[in-house]
XYZ file of N, CA, C and O in Angstrom:
612
model
N 0.874 -1.171 -0.011
C 0.012 -0.033 -0.027
C 0.898 1.215 0.026
O 1.816 1.337 0.819
N 0.587 2.154 -0.876
C 1.336 3.478 -0.916
C 1.077 4.341 0.138
O 0.050 4.157 0.887
N 1.930 5.261 0.289
C 1.697 6.357 1.389
C 0.413 7.118 1.185
O -0.266 7.334 2.141
N 0.109 7.431 -0.129
C -1.147 8.129 -0.336
C -2.396 7.260 -0.013
O -3.373 7.755 0.551
N -2.305 5.940 -0.409
C -3.494 5.107 -0.114
C -3.567 4.914 1.344
O -4.710 4.769 1.927
N -2.487 4.913 2.072
C -2.554 4.818 3.613
C -3.243 6.042 4.178
O -4.059 5.921 5.050
N -2.919 7.188 3.686
C -3.595 8.462 4.107
C -5.050 8.525 3.840
O -5.844 8.889 4.579
N -5.370 8.047 2.602
C -6.841 8.009 2.233
C -7.616 7.097 3.149
O -8.678 7.370 3.699
N -6.975 5.842 3.353
C -7.609 4.921 4.291
C -7.750 5.506 5.788
O -8.875 5.303 6.386
N -6.697 6.105 6.244
C -6.787 6.748 7.522
C -7.745 7.840 7.620
O -8.461 7.993 8.633
N -7.872 8.669 6.599
C -8.851 9.761 6.509
C -10.307 9.205 6.485
O -11.146 9.767 7.131
N -10.487 8.081 5.843
C -11.815 7.430 5.841
C -12.140 6.961 7.271
O -13.329 7.150 7.648
N -11.219 6.362 7.881
C -11.465 5.860 9.255
C -11.738 7.037 10.194
O -12.635 6.996 11.032
N -10.945 8.132 10.072
C -11.110 9.278 10.914
C -12.491 9.927 10.677
O -13.151 10.368 11.587
N -12.962 9.914 9.459
C -14.237 10.518 9.088
C -15.362 9.658 9.709
O -16.326 10.168 10.303
N -15.240 8.292 9.733
C -16.156 7.423 10.317
C -16.195 7.664 11.852
O -17.248 7.704 12.433
N -14.970 7.759 12.482
C -14.922 7.927 13.882
C -15.554 9.260 14.305
O -16.174 9.314 15.302
N -15.285 10.327 13.552
C -15.908 11.626 13.851
C -17.356 11.565 13.694
O -18.114 12.108 14.621
N -17.935 10.835 12.778
C -19.393 10.677 12.607
C -19.930 9.813 13.808
O -20.998 10.118 14.367
N -19.136 8.831 14.236
C -19.471 8.025 15.439
C -19.585 8.991 16.645
O -20.484 8.789 17.428
N -18.740 9.911 16.815
C -18.802 10.875 17.915
C -20.053 11.662 17.903
O -20.748 11.907 18.919
N -20.548 12.040 16.716
C -21.749 12.869 16.626
C -22.997 12.016 16.959
O -23.851 12.373 17.727
N -22.947 10.729 16.479
C -24.059 9.836 16.741
C -24.161 9.611 18.268
O -25.228 9.574 18.861
N -22.997 9.312 18.944
C -22.930 9.120 20.346
C -23.473 10.319 21.110
O -24.246 10.128 22.109
N -23.113 11.513 20.679
C -23.492 12.736 21.408
C -25.005 12.930 21.394
O -25.575 13.515 22.279
N -25.642 12.429 20.377
C -27.084 12.560 20.232
C -27.775 11.294 20.913
O -28.804 11.463 21.566
N -27.222 10.091 20.603
C -27.961 8.951 20.969
C -27.928 8.596 22.458
O -28.954 8.163 23.035
N -26.806 8.846 23.155
C -26.731 8.548 24.568
C -27.750 9.361 25.353
O -28.503 8.735 26.220
N -27.870 10.681 25.228
C -28.909 11.384 25.983
C -30.385 10.932 25.661
O -31.213 10.811 26.474
N -30.559 10.638 24.341
C -31.945 10.186 23.952
C -32.238 8.836 24.583
O -33.336 8.623 25.063
N -31.260 7.950 24.487
C -31.495 6.615 25.090
C -31.652 6.723 26.638
O -32.434 5.948 27.262
N -30.918 7.641 27.196
C -30.998 7.853 28.765
C -32.409 8.278 29.053
O -33.065 7.801 30.018
N -32.978 9.144 28.249
C -34.302 9.695 28.471
C -35.332 8.580 28.291
O -36.229 8.355 29.108
N -35.174 7.797 27.229
C -36.095 6.705 26.902
C -36.034 5.666 27.975
O -37.096 5.224 28.532
N -34.830 5.202 28.367
C -34.730 4.152 29.388
C -35.202 4.682 30.754
O -35.847 3.944 31.526
N -34.941 5.889 31.051
C -35.321 6.462 32.310
C -36.798 6.633 32.380
O -37.436 6.305 33.435
N -37.475 7.045 31.334
C -38.930 7.101 31.300
C -39.584 5.757 31.421
O -40.536 5.591 32.178
N -38.933 4.799 30.757
C -39.487 3.384 30.803
C -39.406 2.965 32.247
O -40.387 2.376 32.808
N -38.244 3.097 32.860
C -38.053 2.661 34.279
C -39.040 3.381 35.254
O -39.693 2.774 36.028
N -39.137 4.651 35.118
C -39.955 5.492 35.935
C -41.459 5.018 35.798
O -42.157 4.930 36.855
N -41.920 4.792 34.559
C -43.289 4.405 34.371
C -43.516 3.090 35.072
O -44.507 2.841 35.751
N -42.574 2.101 34.828
C -42.785 0.771 35.316
C -42.743 0.719 36.852
O -43.492 -0.009 37.483
N -41.930 1.560 37.442
C -41.777 1.588 38.931
C -42.965 2.287 39.596
O -43.389 1.867 40.669
N -43.475 3.399 39.011
C -44.394 4.238 39.725
C -45.817 4.282 39.174
O -46.743 4.715 39.895
N -45.968 3.914 37.912
C -47.316 4.119 37.365
C -47.964 2.884 36.834
O -49.180 2.796 36.668
N -47.157 1.890 36.411
C -47.750 0.693 35.803
C -48.416 -0.135 36.954
O -47.833 -0.436 37.968
N -49.665 -0.584 36.703
C -50.323 -1.352 37.764
C -50.077 -2.808 37.518
O -49.806 -3.280 36.484
N -50.117 -3.482 38.672
C -49.977 -4.966 38.674
C -48.610 -5.459 38.450
O -48.342 -6.597 38.034
N -47.622 -4.629 38.721
C -46.239 -5.077 38.499
C -45.794 -6.019 39.707
O -45.943 -5.665 40.846
N -45.352 -7.229 39.306
C -44.902 -8.141 40.318
C -43.378 -8.382 40.274
O -42.774 -8.896 41.150
N -42.719 -8.028 39.113
C -41.370 -8.164 38.886
C -40.725 -6.795 38.627
O -40.957 -6.179 37.569
N -39.954 -6.370 39.590
C -39.349 -5.016 39.463
C -38.000 -4.986 38.813
O -37.372 -3.930 38.582
N -37.460 -6.161 38.489
C -36.147 -6.305 37.883
C -35.991 -5.537 36.595
O -35.055 -4.871 36.329
N -36.982 -5.679 35.648
C -36.827 -4.998 34.361
C -36.793 -3.463 34.590
O -35.990 -2.812 33.943
N -37.592 -2.947 35.432
C -37.617 -1.496 35.774
C -36.273 -1.057 36.342
O -35.743 -0.010 35.955
N -35.718 -1.865 37.297
C -34.474 -1.467 37.843
C -33.345 -1.524 36.846
O -32.481 -0.606 36.754
N -33.363 -2.560 35.974
C -32.283 -2.703 34.910
C -32.437 -1.579 33.998
O -31.346 -0.937 33.560
N -33.615 -1.093 33.631
C -33.723 0.040 32.687
C -33.267 1.288 33.389
O -32.683 2.214 32.810
N -33.596 1.421 34.668
C -33.086 2.590 35.467
C -31.540 2.636 35.536
O -30.936 3.751 35.429
N -30.959 1.480 35.766
C -29.462 1.412 35.785
C -28.943 1.810 34.440
O -27.949 2.597 34.332
N -29.515 1.353 33.414
C -29.069 1.696 32.014
C -29.208 3.199 31.780
O -28.335 3.791 31.263
N -30.284 3.840 32.246
C -30.499 5.279 32.117
C -29.346 6.007 32.833
O -28.759 6.949 32.248
N -28.998 5.622 34.017
C -27.920 6.294 34.755
C -26.620 6.095 34.059
O -25.820 7.047 33.932
N -26.376 4.925 33.585
C -25.076 4.710 32.842
C -25.011 5.521 31.565
O -23.985 6.116 31.210
N -26.103 5.709 30.849
C -26.142 6.518 29.641
C -25.890 7.918 29.968
O -25.213 8.611 29.237
N -26.411 8.376 31.073
C -26.151 9.767 31.445
C -24.699 9.993 31.871
O -24.081 11.017 31.446
N -24.077 9.044 32.646
C -22.709 9.106 33.050
C -21.815 9.109 31.777
O -20.842 9.811 31.680
N -22.145 8.253 30.842
C -21.367 8.164 29.567
C -21.425 9.441 28.818
O -20.423 9.941 28.271
N -22.598 10.083 28.814
C -22.727 11.399 28.149
C -21.891 12.356 28.741
O -21.210 13.197 28.076
N -21.772 12.437 30.096
C -20.891 13.342 30.724
C -19.432 13.082 30.309
O -18.626 14.048 30.056
N -19.033 11.853 30.232
C -17.692 11.515 29.837
C -17.425 11.945 28.432
O -16.297 12.247 28.094
N -18.434 11.935 27.565
C -18.212 12.394 26.192
C -18.106 13.885 26.093
O -17.416 14.411 25.262
N -18.768 14.616 26.934
C -18.868 16.069 26.877
C -17.634 16.741 27.510
O -17.051 17.722 27.043
N -17.169 16.188 28.696
C -16.099 16.739 29.463
C -14.760 16.111 28.888
O -14.560 14.943 29.103
N -14.000 16.952 28.292
C -12.714 16.410 27.647
C -11.563 16.444 28.532
O -10.577 17.230 28.414
N -11.570 15.583 29.553
C -10.494 15.454 30.593
C -10.157 13.975 30.684
O -10.978 13.137 30.315
N -8.979 13.691 31.152
C -8.521 12.312 31.410
C -9.451 11.475 32.185
O -9.835 10.309 31.804
N -9.986 12.007 33.256
C -10.866 11.288 34.198
C -12.138 10.980 33.495
O -12.764 9.893 33.714
N -12.632 11.870 32.625
C -13.856 11.670 31.875
C -13.701 10.591 30.792
O -14.618 9.787 30.652
N -12.525 10.479 30.207
C -12.206 9.470 29.235
C -12.262 8.074 29.968
O -12.882 7.120 29.524
N -11.615 8.076 31.098
C -11.586 6.784 31.834
C -12.991 6.442 32.378
O -13.347 5.203 32.336
N -13.760 7.410 32.833
C -15.078 7.138 33.266
C -15.879 6.529 32.027
O -16.583 5.543 32.234
N -15.819 7.169 30.867
C -16.503 6.637 29.697
C -16.111 5.281 29.354
O -16.974 4.421 28.996
N -14.859 4.949 29.317
C -14.331 3.657 28.965
C -14.933 2.616 29.967
O -15.398 1.563 29.542
N -14.893 2.983 31.219
C -15.358 2.124 32.306
C -16.916 1.839 32.103
O -17.371 0.706 32.208
N -17.644 2.940 31.888
C -19.065 2.882 31.751
C -19.409 2.032 30.528
O -20.329 1.117 30.645
N -18.792 2.324 29.476
C -19.155 1.590 28.150
C -18.785 0.082 28.271
O -19.502 -0.749 27.711
N -17.607 -0.200 28.972
C -17.271 -1.663 29.099
C -18.284 -2.329 29.979
O -18.707 -3.427 29.646
N -18.689 -1.696 31.054
C -19.708 -2.303 31.905
C -21.047 -2.411 31.241
O -21.696 -3.441 31.292
N -21.379 -1.403 30.429
C -22.675 -1.368 29.656
C -22.673 -2.563 28.740
O -23.603 -3.299 28.582
N -21.564 -2.754 27.989
C -21.499 -3.843 26.959
C -21.623 -5.199 27.687
O -22.296 -6.094 27.235
N -20.903 -5.359 28.802
C -21.101 -6.562 29.560
C -22.438 -6.864 30.008
O -23.005 -7.980 29.915
N -23.191 -5.796 30.457
C -24.512 -5.944 30.890
C -25.508 -6.239 29.734
O -26.411 -7.106 29.883
N -25.262 -5.639 28.605
C -26.069 -5.970 27.470
C -25.969 -7.382 27.069
O -26.952 -8.128 26.886
N -24.713 -7.862 27.144
C -24.490 -9.304 26.712
C -25.050 -10.252 27.828
O -25.647 -11.272 27.468
N -24.803 -9.913 29.063
C -25.340 -10.758 30.164
C -26.797 -10.784 30.268
O -27.418 -11.856 30.277
N -27.441 -9.617 30.256
C -28.863 -9.506 30.401
C -29.523 -10.073 29.064
O -30.491 -10.800 29.137
N -28.876 -9.728 27.931
C -29.396 -10.303 26.705
C -29.397 -11.750 26.653
O -30.408 -12.429 26.240
N -28.346 -12.416 27.141
C -28.301 -13.904 27.163
C -29.275 -14.452 28.132
O -30.052 -15.416 27.904
N -29.411 -13.806 29.426
C -30.354 -14.344 30.342
C -31.812 -14.140 29.893
O -32.583 -14.994 30.202
N -32.052 -13.064 29.186
C -33.366 -12.830 28.654
C -33.856 -13.914 27.688
O -35.064 -14.144 27.484
N -32.911 -14.568 27.026
C -33.300 -15.639 26.085
C -33.602 -16.878 26.828
O -34.545 -17.653 26.356
N -32.944 -17.176 27.917
C -33.169 -18.400 28.695
C -34.166 -18.230 29.843
O -34.850 -19.177 30.170
N -34.277 -17.010 30.333
C -35.264 -16.719 31.446
C -36.080 -15.441 31.149
O -35.968 -14.476 31.806
N -36.872 -15.523 30.117
C -37.615 -14.317 29.633
C -38.562 -13.795 30.695
O -38.748 -12.528 30.839
N -39.154 -14.604 31.467
C -40.105 -14.165 32.513
C -39.402 -13.405 33.637
O -40.015 -12.525 34.277
N -38.194 -13.872 33.953
C -37.428 -13.228 35.100
C -36.889 -11.817 34.596
O -36.984 -10.890 35.315
N -36.281 -11.836 33.439
C -35.721 -10.574 32.927
C -36.775 -9.583 32.442
O -36.686 -8.383 32.777
N -37.758 -10.076 31.834
C -38.904 -9.189 31.381
C -38.436 -8.279 30.305
O -37.474 -8.542 29.642
N -39.200 -7.133 30.181
C -38.939 -6.213 29.023
C -38.048 -5.081 29.599
O -38.507 -4.294 30.448
N -36.834 -5.056 29.188
C -35.850 -4.077 29.666
C -35.115 -3.569 28.482
O -35.076 -4.141 27.387
N -34.354 -2.472 28.616
C -33.555 -1.904 27.511
C -32.548 -2.917 26.993
O -32.335 -2.973 25.809
N -31.931 -3.709 27.929
C -30.896 -4.633 27.457
C -31.472 -6.030 27.133
O -30.734 -6.920 26.709
N -32.760 -6.320 27.341
C -33.324 -7.571 27.116
C -33.226 -7.879 25.613
O -33.368 -7.047 24.777
N -32.989 -9.195 25.358
C -32.737 -9.659 24.025
C -31.763 -8.810 23.162
O -31.975 -8.564 22.095
N -30.742 -8.433 23.955
C -29.577 -7.644 23.345
C -30.075 -6.224 22.825
O -29.581 -5.785 21.857
N -31.102 -5.719 23.387
C -31.656 -4.456 22.989
C -32.584 -4.410 21.789
O -32.710 -3.469 21.083
N -33.266 -5.609 21.592
C -34.143 -5.746 20.507
C -35.232 -4.700 20.444
O -35.621 -4.282 19.363
N -35.801 -4.317 21.641
C -36.837 -3.293 21.676
C -36.347 -1.957 21.176
O -37.179 -1.115 20.840
N -35.037 -1.775 21.123
C -34.416 -0.524 20.680
C -33.571 -0.699 19.410
O -32.572 -0.040 19.256
N -33.986 -1.609 18.597
C -33.401 -1.838 17.302
C -31.947 -2.267 17.477
O -31.036 -1.960 16.686
N -31.641 -2.925 18.575
C -30.270 -3.476 18.942
C -29.251 -2.348 19.138
O -28.102 -2.565 19.186
N -29.717 -1.126 19.233
C -28.814 0.007 19.457
C -28.042 -0.116 20.859
O -26.887 0.250 20.821
N -28.649 -0.598 21.885
C -27.892 -0.780 23.127
C -26.733 -1.756 22.977
O -25.781 -1.683 23.743
N -26.743 -2.665 22.011
C -25.595 -3.468 21.760
C -24.585 -2.809 20.862
O -23.351 -2.969 21.140
N -25.024 -2.184 19.913
C -24.153 -1.444 18.989
C -23.447 -0.227 19.596
O -22.279 0.121 19.375
N -24.187 0.531 20.342
C -23.785 1.819 20.953
C -22.479 1.692 21.769
O -21.528 2.470 21.538
N -22.303 0.779 22.738
C -21.091 0.776 23.474
C -19.872 0.304 22.623
O -18.777 0.844 22.843
N -20.119 -0.505 21.552
C -18.972 -0.897 20.719
C -18.561 0.380 19.893
O -17.394 0.591 19.724
N -19.464 1.070 19.377
C -19.212 2.290 18.667
C -18.467 3.349 19.599
O -17.485 3.974 19.240
N -18.991 3.436 20.775
C -18.437 4.336 21.748
C -16.989 3.996 22.132
O -16.097 4.811 22.197
N -16.716 2.670 22.339
C -15.346 2.218 22.683
C -14.437 2.526 21.476
O -13.228 2.936 21.622
N -14.878 2.192 20.247
C -14.095 2.522 19.033
C -13.726 3.974 19.018
O -12.553 4.406 18.716
N -14.779 4.835 19.261
C -14.507 6.265 19.226
C -13.513 6.682 20.310
O -12.586 7.514 20.047
N -13.659 6.213 21.588
C -12.849 6.602 22.611
C -11.345 6.140 22.532
O -10.453 6.858 22.820
N -11.195 5.012 21.839
C -9.850 4.504 21.607
C -9.174 5.020 20.320
O -7.960 4.710 20.101
N -9.853 5.695 19.564
C -9.269 6.300 18.330
C -8.134 7.289 18.694
O -8.288 8.021 19.721
N -7.147 7.378 17.923
C -5.982 8.157 18.244
C -6.323 9.662 18.450
O -5.902 10.289 19.403
N -7.180 10.264 17.579
C -7.597 11.550 17.682
C -8.334 11.890 18.983
O -8.197 12.902 19.657
N -9.204 10.961 19.368
C -10.001 11.141 20.539
C -9.166 11.082 21.824
O -9.337 11.928 22.656
N -8.234 10.082 21.825
C -7.341 9.998 22.947
C -6.490 11.299 23.072
O -6.255 11.688 24.209
N -5.974 11.782 22.029
C -5.256 13.037 22.017
C -6.172 14.224 22.587
O -5.674 15.006 23.346
N -7.421 14.337 22.187
C -8.251 15.339 22.590
C -8.496 15.315 24.144
O -8.494 16.286 24.837
N -8.571 14.093 24.673
C -8.712 13.868 26.066
C -7.422 14.013 26.865
O -7.361 13.900 28.049
N -6.311 14.082 26.189
C -5.014 14.189 26.839
C -4.416 12.876 27.228
O -3.543 12.752 28.110
N -4.939 11.804 26.686
C -4.450 10.467 26.980
C -3.086 10.208 26.269
O -2.211 9.637 26.775
N -3.070 10.611 25.060
C -1.868 10.520 24.216
C -1.447 11.928 23.647
O -2.339 12.828 23.588
N -0.294 12.029 23.191
C 0.086 13.295 22.550
C -0.307 13.365 21.139
O -0.280 12.334 20.457
N -0.775 14.568 20.769
C -1.280 14.656 19.312
C -0.119 14.369 18.343
O 1.002 14.783 18.671
N -0.435 13.705 17.298
C 0.584 13.547 16.275
C 0.437 14.580 15.136
O -0.663 14.995 14.849
N 1.510 14.854 14.513
C 1.464 15.807 13.337
C 1.773 15.053 12.152
O 2.662 14.147 12.085
N 0.942 15.280 11.133
C 1.160 14.636 9.810
C 2.204 15.386 9.048
O 2.195 16.671 8.985
N 3.039 14.673 8.327
C 4.152 15.282 7.592
C 3.656 15.705 6.251
O 2.765 15.226 5.676
């Protein structure tokens, strides 16, 4: 691969990563609002609730989405670490709850992470992966002060 082909490939990846940043900046607050409203409704207004686990899981998801949003907005080292931790935990929970919801659907119930986020077009599964890719991209790490910015020759 020539030097120019390398730069074109890197520019395409950078463009994708920048677009991912915009998607995350919009999607995390929207999903936080959606998951929070779902949890609030299930906990306080839905009649005949016998299993509070789905509402609690949705509430936890909403809090995580809000914390991740803070980590995306505040461009400091601690915020980068917070976001990486939150997104890693979020991905683990989506996989764990998603798996349990297939085997124990009555116990898990309808939650943001149930069936790997199927009620939300699988975005809860895709979102942390996209977020981690964005956070670990060279330009993003430099913006947060994790690595030194590189200069192109």
